[in-house]
mmCIF file of C-alpha atoms in Angstrom:
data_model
loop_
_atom_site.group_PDB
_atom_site.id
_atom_site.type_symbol
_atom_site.label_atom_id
_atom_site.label_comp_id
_atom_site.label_asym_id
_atom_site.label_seq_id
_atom_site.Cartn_x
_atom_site.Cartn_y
_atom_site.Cartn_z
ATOM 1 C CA UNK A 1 14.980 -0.126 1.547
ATOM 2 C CA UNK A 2 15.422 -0.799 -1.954
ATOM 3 C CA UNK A 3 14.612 1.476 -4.793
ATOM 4 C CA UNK A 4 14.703 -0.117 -8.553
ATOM 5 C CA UNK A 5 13.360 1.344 -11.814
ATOM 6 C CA UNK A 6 11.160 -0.815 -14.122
ATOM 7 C CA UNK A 7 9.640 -0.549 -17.671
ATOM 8 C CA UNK A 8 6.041 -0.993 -18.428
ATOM 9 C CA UNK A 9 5.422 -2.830 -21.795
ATOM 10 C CA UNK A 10 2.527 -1.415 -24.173
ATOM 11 C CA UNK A 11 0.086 -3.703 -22.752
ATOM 12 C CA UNK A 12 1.124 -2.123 -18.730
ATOM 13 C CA UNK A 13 3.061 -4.924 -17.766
ATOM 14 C CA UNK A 14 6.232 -4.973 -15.727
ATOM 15 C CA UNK A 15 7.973 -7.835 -14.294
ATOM 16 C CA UNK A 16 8.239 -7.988 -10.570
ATOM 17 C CA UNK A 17 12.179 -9.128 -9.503
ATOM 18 C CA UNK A 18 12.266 -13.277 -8.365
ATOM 19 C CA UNK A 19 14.035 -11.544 -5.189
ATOM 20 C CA UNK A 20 10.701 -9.753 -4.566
ATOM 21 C CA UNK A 21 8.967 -12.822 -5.287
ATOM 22 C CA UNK A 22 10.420 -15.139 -2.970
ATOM 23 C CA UNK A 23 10.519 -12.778 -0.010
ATOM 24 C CA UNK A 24 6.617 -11.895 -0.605
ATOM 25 C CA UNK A 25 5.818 -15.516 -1.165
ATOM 26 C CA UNK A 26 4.782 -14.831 -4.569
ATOM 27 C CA UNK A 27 3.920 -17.553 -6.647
ATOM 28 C CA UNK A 28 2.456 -17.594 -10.269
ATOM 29 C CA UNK A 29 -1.325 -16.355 -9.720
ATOM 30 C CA UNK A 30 -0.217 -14.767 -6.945
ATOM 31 C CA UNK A 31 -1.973 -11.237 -5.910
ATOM 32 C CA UNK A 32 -0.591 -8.031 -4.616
ATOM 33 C CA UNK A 33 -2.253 -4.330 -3.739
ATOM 34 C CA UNK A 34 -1.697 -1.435 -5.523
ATOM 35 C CA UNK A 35 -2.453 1.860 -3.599
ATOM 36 C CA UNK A 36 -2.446 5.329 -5.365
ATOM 37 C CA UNK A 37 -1.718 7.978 -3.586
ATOM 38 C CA UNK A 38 -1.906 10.525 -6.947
ATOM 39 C CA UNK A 39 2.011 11.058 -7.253
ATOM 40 C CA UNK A 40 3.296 7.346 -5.986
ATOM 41 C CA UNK A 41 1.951 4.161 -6.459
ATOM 42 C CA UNK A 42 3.064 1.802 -3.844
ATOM 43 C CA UNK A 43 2.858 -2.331 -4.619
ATOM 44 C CA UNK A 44 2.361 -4.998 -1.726
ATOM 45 C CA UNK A 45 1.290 -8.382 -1.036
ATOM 46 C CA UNK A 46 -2.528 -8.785 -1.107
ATOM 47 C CA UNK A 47 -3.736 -10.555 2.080
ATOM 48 C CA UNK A 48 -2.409 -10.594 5.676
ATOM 49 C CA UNK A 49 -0.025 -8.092 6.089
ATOM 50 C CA UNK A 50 -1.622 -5.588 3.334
ATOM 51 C CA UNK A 51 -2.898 -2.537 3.252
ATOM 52 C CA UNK A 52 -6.036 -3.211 5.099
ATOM 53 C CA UNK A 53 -4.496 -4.427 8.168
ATOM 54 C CA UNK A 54 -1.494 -1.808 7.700
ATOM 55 C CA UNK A 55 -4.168 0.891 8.386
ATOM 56 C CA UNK A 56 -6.351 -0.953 10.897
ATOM 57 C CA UNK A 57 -3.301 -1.077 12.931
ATOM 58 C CA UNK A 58 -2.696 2.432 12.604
ATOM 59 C CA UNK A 59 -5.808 3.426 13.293
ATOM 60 C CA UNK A 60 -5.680 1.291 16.863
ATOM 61 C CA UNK A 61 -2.323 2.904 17.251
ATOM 62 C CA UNK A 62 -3.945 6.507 16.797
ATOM 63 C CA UNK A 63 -6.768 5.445 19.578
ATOM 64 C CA UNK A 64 -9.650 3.915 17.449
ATOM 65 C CA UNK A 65 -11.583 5.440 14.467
ATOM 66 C CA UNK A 66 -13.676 7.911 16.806
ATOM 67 C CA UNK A 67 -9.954 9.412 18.173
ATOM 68 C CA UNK A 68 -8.150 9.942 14.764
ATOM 69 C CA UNK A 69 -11.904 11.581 13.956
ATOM 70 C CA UNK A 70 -11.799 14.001 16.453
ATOM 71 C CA UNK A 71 -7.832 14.769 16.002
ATOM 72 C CA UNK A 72 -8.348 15.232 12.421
ATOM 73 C CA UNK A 73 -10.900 17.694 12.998
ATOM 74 C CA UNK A 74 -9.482 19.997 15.759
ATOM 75 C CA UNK A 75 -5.981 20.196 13.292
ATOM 76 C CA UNK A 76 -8.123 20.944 9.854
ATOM 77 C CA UNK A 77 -11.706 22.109 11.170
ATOM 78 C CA UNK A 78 -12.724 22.433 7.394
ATOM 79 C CA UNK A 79 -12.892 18.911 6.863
ATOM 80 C CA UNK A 80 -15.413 18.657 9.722
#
């Protein structure tokens, strides 16, 4: 995993690295996620592969919607 430190301009621009680029399939117009979780943000490639399908496969892995339901609320009953 690599870790690298960018500036944002004054309009909240930032370049993304052509190394990022290639491997992402990036090309000019090109569209990526941004998910905030409050304290991170964390950039990936819109589309196949994103964030959408990232948590659709986690939520098959955890059993289906109705499991990680019911697991969530015997660990935090509040939330119930």
């Amino acid at each position: 995993m690599t870790v690298a430190r960018y500036t944002v301009s004054e309009r909240g621009q930032m370049a993304l690295p052509a190394s990022a680029r290639r491997r992402w399939g990036l090309m000019e117009g090109g569209q990526v996620e941004v998910l905030d979780l409050g304290s991170t943000v964390i950039i990936a490639p819109a589309g196949p592969g994103g964030f959408r399908d990232m948590l659709r496969t986690a939520i098959d892995e955890a059993g289906g919607y109705d499991a990680l339901v019911a697991k969530v609320i015997e660990d935090e009953p509040d939330l119930a």
